[in-house]
Coordinates of C-alpha atoms in Angstrom, one line a residue:
Chain A
M373 CA 35.9 -44.9 -7.4
L374 CA 34.1 -43.9 -10.7
D375 CA 34.8 -47.5 -11.6
D376 CA 31.8 -49.3 -9.3
F377 CA 28.8 -48.7 -10.7
M378 CA 26.9 -47.5 -7.6
V379 CA 28.9 -44.5 -7.1
R380 CA 28.2 -43.6 -10.4
A381 CA 24.5 -43.6 -10.4
A382 CA 24.8 -41.8 -7.5
L383 CA 27.0 -38.7 -9.5
A384 CA 24.8 -39.2 -12.0
G385 CA 21.7 -39.0 -10.0
A386 CA 22.9 -35.8 -8.4
G387 CA 23.8 -34.3 -11.0
V388 CA 20.4 -34.6 -12.4
A389 CA 18.8 -33.3 -8.8
I390 CA 21.0 -30.6 -8.8
A391 CA 20.0 -29.3 -12.2
A392 CA 16.6 -30.1 -11.5
A393 CA 16.6 -27.8 -7.9
P394 CA 16.5 -24.3 -9.4
L395 CA 14.8 -25.4 -12.4
G396 CA 12.2 -27.0 -10.7
C397 CA 11.4 -24.2 -8.1
F398 CA 9.7 -22.0 -10.9
V399 CA 8.4 -24.5 -12.7
V400 CA 6.5 -25.3 -9.5
W401 CA 6.0 -21.0 -9.1
R402 CA 4.9 -20.6 -12.5
R403 CA 2.5 -23.8 -12.6
M404 CA 4.5 -25.2 -15.7
A405 CA 4.0 -28.7 -14.2
Y406 CA 2.4 -30.5 -17.1
F407 CA 4.9 -28.4 -19.6
G408 CA 7.7 -30.0 -18.2
D409 CA 5.9 -33.4 -18.3
A410 CA 5.3 -32.5 -22.1
T411 CA 8.6 -31.5 -23.0
A412 CA 9.9 -35.0 -21.4
H413 CA 7.2 -37.2 -23.0
A414 CA 8.2 -35.3 -26.4
A415 CA 11.9 -36.6 -25.3
I416 CA 11.1 -40.3 -26.3
L417 CA 10.5 -39.3 -30.1
G418 CA 14.3 -37.7 -29.9
V419 CA 15.5 -40.7 -28.8
A420 CA 13.9 -43.0 -31.5
M421 CA 15.5 -39.9 -34.0
S422 CA 18.9 -40.7 -32.1
L423 CA 18.6 -44.2 -32.7
A424 CA 17.2 -44.4 -36.7
F425 CA 20.3 -41.7 -37.6
S426 CA 22.6 -43.2 -35.0
M427 CA 23.6 -39.6 -33.2
S428 CA 23.9 -38.9 -30.0
I429 CA 20.6 -39.8 -27.7
F430 CA 21.2 -36.0 -25.7
I431 CA 21.7 -34.0 -28.6
G432 CA 18.4 -36.2 -30.6
S433 CA 16.4 -35.6 -27.6
M434 CA 17.3 -32.4 -26.2
T435 CA 16.3 -31.1 -30.3
V436 CA 12.9 -33.0 -29.8
A437 CA 12.8 -31.3 -26.6
L438 CA 13.4 -27.7 -27.4
M439 CA 11.3 -27.9 -30.7
M440 CA 8.4 -28.8 -28.4
A441 CA 8.7 -26.2 -25.9
L442 CA 9.4 -23.6 -28.4
T443 CA 6.2 -24.5 -30.2
V444 CA 4.0 -25.0 -27.2
S445 CA 5.1 -21.0 -26.4
V446 CA 4.3 -20.1 -29.9
L447 CA 1.1 -21.6 -29.9
S448 CA -0.3 -20.6 -26.9
G449 CA -2.2 -17.9 -26.8
R450 CA -3.7 -19.1 -30.1
G451 CA -7.2 -20.4 -29.5
Y452 CA -6.3 -23.3 -27.5
A453 CA -5.9 -23.9 -24.1
M454 CA -2.6 -24.5 -22.8
D455 CA -3.6 -28.3 -21.9
T456 CA -5.0 -29.0 -24.1
L457 CA -2.0 -27.9 -27.0
L458 CA 0.5 -29.8 -23.9
G459 CA -2.1 -32.4 -23.9
V460 CA -2.6 -33.0 -27.8
L461 CA 1.2 -32.6 -28.6
A462 CA 2.9 -34.4 -25.8
H463 CA 1.2 -37.6 -26.4
S464 CA 1.2 -37.0 -30.0
A465 CA 5.1 -36.9 -29.8
L466 CA 5.1 -39.9 -27.5
A467 CA 3.0 -41.9 -29.9
F468 CA 4.7 -41.0 -32.8
G469 CA 8.0 -41.6 -30.6
L470 CA 7.4 -44.8 -29.4
V471 CA 5.8 -46.2 -33.1
A472 CA 8.9 -44.7 -34.7
V473 CA 11.0 -46.9 -33.0
S474 CA 9.7 -50.0 -33.6
F475 CA 10.4 -49.5 -37.0
I476 CA 13.7 -49.3 -36.5
T477 CA 15.5 -52.6 -37.3
G478 CA 18.8 -53.7 -36.1
V479 CA 19.0 -52.3 -33.3
R480 CA 18.0 -53.9 -30.3
I481 CA 16.3 -51.2 -28.2
D482 CA 15.4 -51.3 -24.1
L483 CA 12.6 -48.9 -25.2
M484 CA 12.4 -49.5 -20.4
A485 CA 15.5 -47.7 -20.2
Y486 CA 14.3 -44.7 -21.7
L487 CA 10.6 -44.7 -20.6
F488 CA 12.1 -45.3 -16.9
G489 CA 15.8 -44.8 -16.9
D490 CA 18.5 -47.0 -16.5
I491 CA 20.7 -45.3 -13.4
L492 CA 22.5 -48.4 -12.9
A493 CA 24.1 -48.5 -16.4
V494 CA 25.5 -44.8 -16.3
T495 CA 28.9 -44.8 -17.7
Q496 CA 31.9 -42.4 -17.3
G497 CA 31.0 -40.7 -20.6
D498 CA 27.1 -40.6 -19.5
L499 CA 28.8 -38.8 -16.2
A500 CA 30.3 -36.3 -18.0
V501 CA 27.8 -34.9 -20.6
I502 CA 25.1 -35.2 -17.2
W503 CA 27.5 -32.6 -15.1
A504 CA 28.5 -30.5 -18.5
G505 CA 24.8 -30.1 -18.5
A506 CA 23.9 -29.6 -14.7
A507 CA 26.4 -27.4 -15.1
I508 CA 24.6 -25.2 -18.3
V509 CA 21.3 -25.6 -16.6
V510 CA 22.6 -24.1 -13.3
A511 CA 25.2 -21.8 -14.5
L512 CA 21.7 -20.4 -17.3
I513 CA 19.0 -20.0 -14.2
G514 CA 22.0 -18.7 -11.8
W515 CA 22.4 -15.9 -14.6
R516 CA 18.9 -14.9 -14.9
W517 CA 18.2 -15.5 -11.5
S518 CA 16.9 -11.9 -10.8
A519 CA 15.4 -11.5 -13.5
L520 CA 13.5 -14.8 -14.2
L521 CA 12.1 -14.4 -10.3
T522 CA 10.9 -10.5 -11.2
A523 CA 9.1 -12.3 -14.4
T524 CA 7.9 -14.8 -12.5
L525 CA 6.2 -12.4 -10.1
N526 CA 4.6 -10.4 -12.6
E527 CA 5.7 -9.7 -15.9
D528 CA 4.4 -5.9 -16.1
L529 CA 7.0 -5.0 -13.3
A530 CA 9.5 -7.4 -15.1
Y531 CA 8.9 -4.9 -18.3
A532 CA 9.0 -2.0 -15.6
S533 CA 12.4 -3.6 -14.7
G534 CA 13.3 -3.3 -18.5
I535 CA 13.1 -7.1 -18.3
D536 CA 11.5 -9.0 -21.4
P537 CA 9.3 -11.5 -19.3
K538 CA 9.4 -13.4 -22.7
R539 CA 13.1 -13.8 -23.2
E540 CA 13.3 -15.2 -19.6
Q541 CA 10.8 -17.5 -20.7
L542 CA 12.8 -18.3 -23.4
V543 CA 15.9 -19.1 -21.2
L544 CA 13.4 -21.3 -18.9
T545 CA 12.8 -23.8 -21.9
F546 CA 15.8 -24.2 -22.8
A547 CA 17.1 -25.4 -19.3
L548 CA 14.1 -27.8 -19.4
A549 CA 15.4 -28.9 -22.5
I550 CA 18.8 -29.6 -21.3
T551 CA 17.8 -30.9 -18.0
V552 CA 15.3 -33.4 -19.9
A553 CA 17.9 -34.8 -22.5
V554 CA 19.9 -35.3 -19.1
A555 CA 18.1 -37.2 -16.8
I556 CA 16.5 -39.2 -19.3
K557 CA 19.5 -42.4 -18.5
V558 CA 18.7 -41.1 -14.7
V559 CA 14.9 -41.9 -14.2
G560 CA 13.5 -41.8 -17.8
V561 CA 11.1 -39.8 -19.5
L562 CA 7.9 -40.6 -17.5
L563 CA 9.0 -39.6 -14.4
I564 CA 11.8 -37.3 -15.2
A565 CA 8.7 -34.2 -13.8
A566 CA 8.7 -35.9 -10.7
M567 CA 12.3 -34.8 -10.2
L568 CA 11.7 -31.7 -11.5
I569 CA 8.7 -31.3 -9.5
I570 CA 8.4 -33.2 -5.9
P571 CA 12.1 -32.0 -4.3
A572 CA 10.9 -28.4 -5.2
A573 CA 7.4 -28.7 -3.4
A574 CA 8.6 -30.7 -0.7
G575 CA 11.3 -28.1 -0.2
R576 CA 8.9 -25.3 0.5
P577 CA 7.4 -25.6 4.1
L578 CA 11.2 -25.1 5.1
S579 CA 12.0 -22.1 3.1
R580 CA 11.3 -18.8 3.4
T581 CA 12.7 -17.3 0.6
P582 CA 13.4 -18.1 -3.4
E583 CA 16.7 -18.9 -2.4
G584 CA 16.8 -21.2 0.2
M585 CA 13.8 -23.0 -1.5
A586 CA 16.0 -24.1 -4.5
V587 CA 19.3 -25.2 -2.2
A588 CA 16.1 -27.3 0.1
A589 CA 15.2 -28.9 -3.7
G590 CA 18.6 -29.9 -4.3
T591 CA 19.1 -31.1 -1.2
I592 CA 15.9 -32.9 -0.8
G593 CA 17.0 -34.2 -4.9
I594 CA 20.3 -35.4 -3.5
F595 CA 19.0 -37.2 -0.8
S596 CA 16.4 -38.8 -2.7
V597 CA 19.0 -40.4 -5.1
I598 CA 21.1 -41.9 -2.8
A599 CA 18.5 -42.9 -0.1
G600 CA 16.7 -44.2 -3.1
L601 CA 19.9 -46.2 -4.8
R602 CA 20.2 -47.6 -1.2
A603 CA 16.7 -49.1 -1.1
A604 CA 16.8 -50.3 -5.0
Y605 CA 20.0 -52.4 -3.6
E606 CA 18.6 -53.5 -0.7
F607 CA 15.3 -54.4 -1.4
D608 CA 16.1 -55.4 -5.4
T609 CA 13.7 -52.5 -6.9
P610 CA 14.3 -50.5 -9.8
A611 CA 16.2 -47.8 -8.9
G612 CA 14.6 -44.6 -10.8
P613 CA 11.5 -45.2 -9.2
S614 CA 12.9 -45.6 -5.8
I615 CA 14.4 -42.6 -6.2
V616 CA 11.4 -41.0 -6.7
C617 CA 9.4 -42.8 -3.8
V618 CA 11.8 -41.8 -1.4
A619 CA 11.3 -38.1 -2.4
A620 CA 7.5 -38.5 -2.6
L621 CA 8.0 -39.3 1.2
T622 CA 10.0 -36.4 1.7
F623 CA 7.5 -34.6 0.6
L624 CA 5.0 -36.4 2.9
L625 CA 7.1 -35.7 5.6
T626 CA 7.7 -31.5 5.3
S627 CA 4.1 -31.5 4.1
V628 CA 2.8 -32.7 7.3
F629 CA 5.5 -30.5 9.1
R630 CA 4.2 -27.5 7.5
N631 CA 0.6 -28.3 9.0
V632 CA 2.0 -29.1 12.4
R633 CA 3.7 -25.3 12.5
A634 CA 1.2 -24.0 11.2
Chain B
M914 CA 11.6 18.2 -21.3
S915 CA 8.7 16.1 -20.3
L916 CA 9.5 13.0 -17.6
V917 CA 7.2 11.0 -20.3
D918 CA 6.4 12.4 -23.7
V919 CA 3.2 10.2 -25.3
E920 CA 2.5 11.4 -29.0
G921 CA -0.2 9.8 -31.4
L922 CA 0.2 6.6 -29.4
S923 CA -2.7 3.9 -30.8
V924 CA -2.6 0.2 -29.1
R925 CA -4.7 -2.7 -30.6
Y926 CA -4.5 -6.1 -29.1
G927 CA -5.0 -8.1 -32.5
A928 CA -8.0 -6.4 -34.6
R929 CA -9.0 -4.2 -31.2
T930 CA -8.1 -0.9 -30.4
V931 CA -7.7 -0.1 -27.1
L932 CA -6.4 3.1 -27.6
S933 CA -6.3 5.8 -30.4
N934 CA -4.4 8.4 -30.5
V935 CA -3.8 9.7 -27.5
S936 CA -1.1 12.5 -26.4
L937 CA -0.3 13.3 -23.0
R938 CA 2.7 14.7 -21.1
I939 CA 3.8 14.0 -17.5
E940 CA 5.8 17.0 -16.2
R941 CA 8.1 17.1 -12.8
G942 CA 6.2 16.9 -9.3
E943 CA 2.5 16.6 -10.5
I944 CA 0.0 14.1 -9.9
V945 CA -1.9 13.2 -12.7
T946 CA -4.8 11.0 -12.5
I947 CA -6.5 9.1 -15.5
V948 CA -10.0 8.6 -15.2
G949 CA -12.2 6.2 -17.5
P950 CA -15.3 3.5 -17.7
N951 CA -13.5 0.2 -17.7
G952 CA -12.0 -1.0 -21.0
S953 CA -11.3 3.0 -21.5
G954 CA -7.7 1.9 -22.1
K955 CA -6.5 3.2 -18.9
T956 CA -3.9 0.2 -18.3
S957 CA -3.1 0.2 -21.8
M958 CA -2.0 3.6 -21.4
L959 CA 0.4 2.5 -18.3
R960 CA 1.7 -0.5 -19.9
A961 CA 2.4 1.4 -23.0
I962 CA 4.6 3.8 -21.1
I963 CA 6.2 1.2 -19.0
G964 CA 7.0 -0.7 -22.6
A965 CA 4.8 -3.8 -22.2
V966 CA 2.9 -3.3 -25.2
K967 CA 4.4 -1.8 -28.3
P968 CA 2.8 1.0 -30.0
Y969 CA 0.9 0.3 -32.9
R970 CA 1.0 4.1 -34.0
G971 CA 2.7 7.1 -32.1
R972 CA 5.3 6.6 -29.8
V973 CA 6.1 6.8 -26.2
T974 CA 9.1 8.8 -25.3
Q975 CA 11.2 9.0 -21.9
G976 CA 13.1 11.9 -20.4
R977 CA 16.8 11.2 -20.2
D978 CA 18.0 9.9 -17.1
V979 CA 14.3 9.5 -16.1
T980 CA 13.5 6.9 -13.4
I981 CA 9.9 5.2 -13.8
G982 CA 9.0 3.4 -10.4
Y983 CA 5.6 1.1 -11.1
V984 CA 3.0 -0.1 -8.7
P985 CA 1.0 -2.8 -10.8
Q986 CA -2.9 -3.0 -10.8
K987 CA -2.7 -6.6 -8.8
L988 CA -0.1 -8.8 -7.9
H989 CA -0.9 -12.5 -7.0
I990 CA 1.9 -14.3 -5.2
D991 CA 1.9 -18.3 -5.8
E992 CA 1.4 -19.6 -2.3
T993 CA 4.0 -22.1 -3.4
L994 CA 6.8 -19.2 -4.0
P995 CA 8.4 -18.4 -0.4
I996 CA 9.9 -14.9 -0.4
T997 CA 10.3 -12.3 2.0
V998 CA 9.7 -8.4 2.0
S999 CA 13.1 -7.3 2.4
R1000 CA 14.1 -9.9 -0.6
F1001 CA 10.8 -8.9 -3.0
L1002 CA 12.5 -5.2 -2.4
K1003 CA 15.8 -6.5 -4.1
L1004 CA 14.2 -7.7 -7.2
P1005 CA 15.8 -7.1 -9.6
S1006 CA 18.8 -5.3 -9.3
G1007 CA 19.7 -5.7 -5.5
A1008 CA 19.2 -2.9 -2.7
T1009 CA 20.9 -2.1 0.6
A1010 CA 19.4 -2.4 3.9
L1011 CA 19.0 0.7 4.4
D1012 CA 17.1 1.8 0.9
I1013 CA 15.0 -0.9 1.8
E1014 CA 14.4 0.5 5.1
H1015 CA 13.6 3.8 4.1
A1016 CA 11.4 3.3 1.4
L1017 CA 9.4 0.9 3.5
A1018 CA 9.1 4.0 5.8
Q1019 CA 8.3 5.9 3.3
A1020 CA 5.5 3.8 2.2
G1021 CA 4.4 3.7 6.2
V1022 CA 5.0 0.0 6.8
P1023 CA 8.1 0.0 8.3
D1024 CA 7.9 -3.3 10.4
L1025 CA 7.4 -5.5 7.4
V1026 CA 11.0 -6.0 6.7
N1027 CA 11.1 -9.9 7.4
A1028 CA 7.1 -10.6 6.8
Q1029 CA 6.2 -13.0 3.9
L1030 CA 4.7 -11.8 1.1
S1031 CA 2.1 -14.1 0.9
Q1032 CA 1.1 -13.6 4.1
L1033 CA 0.3 -9.5 3.8
S1034 CA -2.9 -7.9 3.9
G1035 CA -4.7 -5.9 1.2
G1036 CA -3.5 -2.9 2.4
Q1037 CA -0.2 -3.8 3.2
F1038 CA 1.0 -5.2 0.1
Q1039 CA -0.4 -2.6 -1.9
R1040 CA 2.6 -0.5 0.2
V1041 CA 4.9 -2.9 0.3
L1042 CA 4.2 -2.6 -4.3
L1043 CA 4.7 1.0 -3.5
A1044 CA 8.1 0.7 -1.2
R1045 CA 8.9 -1.1 -4.1
A1046 CA 8.6 1.3 -6.3
L1047 CA 10.2 4.2 -4.2
I1048 CA 13.4 2.1 -3.9
K1049 CA 14.8 3.4 -7.2
K1050 CA 13.8 7.1 -6.1
P1051 CA 11.7 7.5 -9.4
D1052 CA 11.1 10.8 -11.0
L1053 CA 7.6 9.2 -12.1
L1054 CA 5.5 6.8 -10.4
L1055 CA 2.6 4.7 -12.1
L1056 CA 0.1 3.4 -10.0
D1057 CA -2.2 1.4 -11.8
E1058 CA -5.5 1.3 -9.7
A1059 CA -3.9 0.5 -6.9
T1060 CA -6.0 0.7 -4.0
Q1061 CA -8.2 -2.2 -5.5
G1062 CA -10.0 -4.1 -3.1
L1063 CA -9.1 -1.9 0.1
D1064 CA -11.9 -0.3 1.8
Q1065 CA -12.3 3.4 1.5
R1066 CA -10.6 4.2 4.9
G1067 CA -7.9 1.9 3.4
S1068 CA -7.9 3.3 -0.2
A1069 CA -8.3 7.4 1.2
S1070 CA -5.0 6.7 3.5
F1071 CA -3.0 5.3 0.5
Y1072 CA -3.8 8.1 -1.1
Q1073 CA -2.8 10.1 1.3
Q1074 CA 0.5 8.3 1.5
I1075 CA 0.7 9.0 -2.1
E1076 CA 0.5 12.5 -1.6
S1077 CA 3.5 12.7 1.3
V1078 CA 6.0 10.2 -0.7
R1079 CA 5.2 13.3 -3.7
Q1080 CA 5.6 16.6 -1.1
E1081 CA 8.9 14.0 0.5
T1082 CA 10.5 13.1 -2.8
G1083 CA 9.3 15.6 -5.3
C1084 CA 8.2 13.0 -7.9
A1085 CA 5.6 13.5 -10.3
V1086 CA 2.7 10.7 -10.3
L1087 CA 0.8 9.3 -12.7
M1088 CA -2.4 6.7 -11.8
I1089 CA -5.4 5.5 -12.9
S1090 CA -8.3 5.3 -10.6
H1091 CA -11.6 4.3 -9.8
E1092 CA -12.5 6.3 -7.0
L1093 CA -13.1 9.5 -8.8
H1094 CA -14.0 11.7 -5.7
V1095 CA -11.0 11.1 -3.8
V1096 CA -8.4 10.9 -6.4
M1097 CA -9.6 13.7 -8.1
S1098 CA -9.4 15.9 -4.9
A1099 CA -5.5 14.5 -4.8
S1100 CA -5.0 15.5 -8.2
D1101 CA -3.3 18.6 -10.2
R1102 CA -4.2 17.5 -13.7
V1103 CA -7.0 14.8 -14.5
I1104 CA -7.2 13.3 -17.8
C1105 CA -10.3 11.8 -19.0
L1106 CA -9.8 8.4 -21.3
N1107 CA -12.4 6.4 -23.2
G1108 CA -10.5 5.1 -25.8
H1109 CA -9.1 8.7 -26.8
V1110 CA -8.9 12.0 -24.5
C1111 CA -12.0 13.3 -23.5
C1112 CA -11.2 15.8 -22.1
E1113 CA -8.8 17.2 -19.3
G1114 CA -7.6 19.6 -17.1
T1115 CA -8.1 21.1 -12.8
P1116 CA -10.5 18.5 -11.2
A1117 CA -12.6 21.3 -11.3
V1118 CA -12.5 22.0 -14.7
V1119 CA -12.9 18.1 -16.1
A1120 CA -15.6 17.5 -13.2
S1121 CA -17.8 20.2 -14.7
A1122 CA -16.9 19.0 -18.4
P1123 CA -19.7 18.0 -20.6
E1124 CA -18.0 15.2 -21.9
Y1125 CA -17.2 14.0 -18.6
R1126 CA -20.7 14.2 -17.0
A1127 CA -21.9 12.1 -19.8
L1128 CA -19.3 9.3 -18.5
F1129 CA -20.0 9.4 -15.1
G1130 CA -23.1 11.9 -14.1
T1131 CA -23.0 14.4 -11.7
G1132 CA -22.7 12.5 -8.4
T1133 CA -19.0 13.4 -7.8
G1134 CA -19.7 16.8 -8.0
G1135 CA -20.5 17.4 -4.2
A1136 CA -17.3 15.6 -3.1
L1137 CA -15.4 17.7 -5.2
A1138 CA -16.3 21.1 -4.1
L1139 CA -14.7 19.9 -0.5
Y1140 CA -11.4 20.2 -1.7
R1141 CA -12.1 23.0 -4.7
H1142 CA -10.9 25.9 -2.4
E1143 CA -7.2 24.3 -1.8
H1144 CA -6.8 22.7 -5.3
D1145 CA -8.2 26.2 -7.5
H1146 CA -4.6 27.8 -7.3
G1147 CA -0.6 27.3 -7.2
H1148 CA -0.9 25.0 -10.1
D1149 CA -1.7 27.0 -13.1
H1150 CA 1.4 25.2 -15.0
T1151 CA -0.3 22.0 -15.7
H1152 CA -2.9 24.2 -18.0
G1153 CA -0.6 24.8 -20.1
H1154 CA -0.8 21.8 -22.3
T1155 CA -2.5 22.2 -25.4
H1156 CA -4.6 19.3 -26.5
D1157 CA -7.1 19.4 -29.3
H1158 CA -9.9 17.4 -27.6
G1159 CA -12.3 19.0 -29.8
D1160 CA -13.1 16.5 -32.0
H1161 CA -13.9 13.7 -30.2
T1162 CA -15.9 15.3 -27.6
H1163 CA -19.1 13.9 -29.8
D1164 CA -18.4 10.3 -29.2
C1165 CA -17.2 10.4 -25.5
S1166 CA -19.7 7.9 -24.2
E1167 CA -19.4 5.6 -27.2
G1168 CA -17.1 3.1 -26.4
S1169 CA -13.8 2.8 -28.5
D1170 CA -14.3 -0.6 -29.5

């Protein structure tokens, strides 16, 4: 079954959707959308470095994404507004990454594959990495769920319950870096933030509890992957963007549903 | 042993000192109110007690097995975060349905179990926050401007609720408020803060202290008189704390920063 590239693609997409669902909820609740984007953009520099030092793309992009996220965490609140800081760091990292890639000779690189992903070329090895990464992210967030939720609601409430909001922020940062690294192959660095945010936002009108929203986001994410792949096959469109298009249409649908109900 | 013992506490944010050398103790069952102008370090005081800011100098000691319930100043619930009242009350460490029902009843909002947090009115929200603080059966309740944004009737009834909670559970209360006349009437002890402890004592003592008058004028004296007769007796144990605030009385009306 795993011999079929469409099945591998669907499984890879589902893995990313499952990791992105709970994480994406926190990204939405904490208004970290741009933070996710910035981390993802930085990952292209990681890709360049992986190719230059011939290490695994997963490790390279995860390391740079993590460094990026930590840098932003440390620098925030030191004179620059968060979005300025993210804008500077994210786009510098992306630009340096693109320049660095051009220096690498001898390796033929399909840059588009990293910018937009190449879900149809997922190997069994990629699948193992994606599902292992997704399992780590889900386990990590599941383990810290209540603490993360409390810290998201109010930092002082968290402190009063003996929770350190800064540590919880670090957990999210780490989970984000892993998710970016595993999602590069599937949707590419430019659309990772879409996989985080759109299913979560689309799940919002359907849910009454935080847990419900995470489940809704996961379901919508998996549905988008399957329907998007199907559409890409049918209409010969690029797979990653097709997945995001389906997610966006779902968002539209649930938003209308909310407004009709309200 | 006191519930909370604050000794020589100084708090700084960068180069700005917001609290310097503040000492106070909270004993079981008493209601203590911190009053003070904006920027006088009231919120920093509470944040130091819950551990959200580290003391620059001095220390904050909690009594053994003392549970603290904290009601924050304001809590903005993002519209994108769906959460029911009962789920909120279970954070972070879970609570039984019975505990939740009981805490909501104590806070005076028994019917809100399944309501969405983002759809509550200001007054309902404050009571839900109170319920959340009560669910751990705290020995000490900390309230930071808990009635901000409520009208006068709303805040008066909120403080009545606090008083009845205290009577029912015997917990101590440490609260911050702007609404001097309402709060002071319900307090056993008032601490007037302005970067340091200006003066403290029973509401009557503080209201007539020159340091307090220098900060707030005499306008609240009349409202206080209404309550004086019922609060002038019976709480003698709260007089027992000697604080040397004599040194500070002259710079009371100046900011600390």
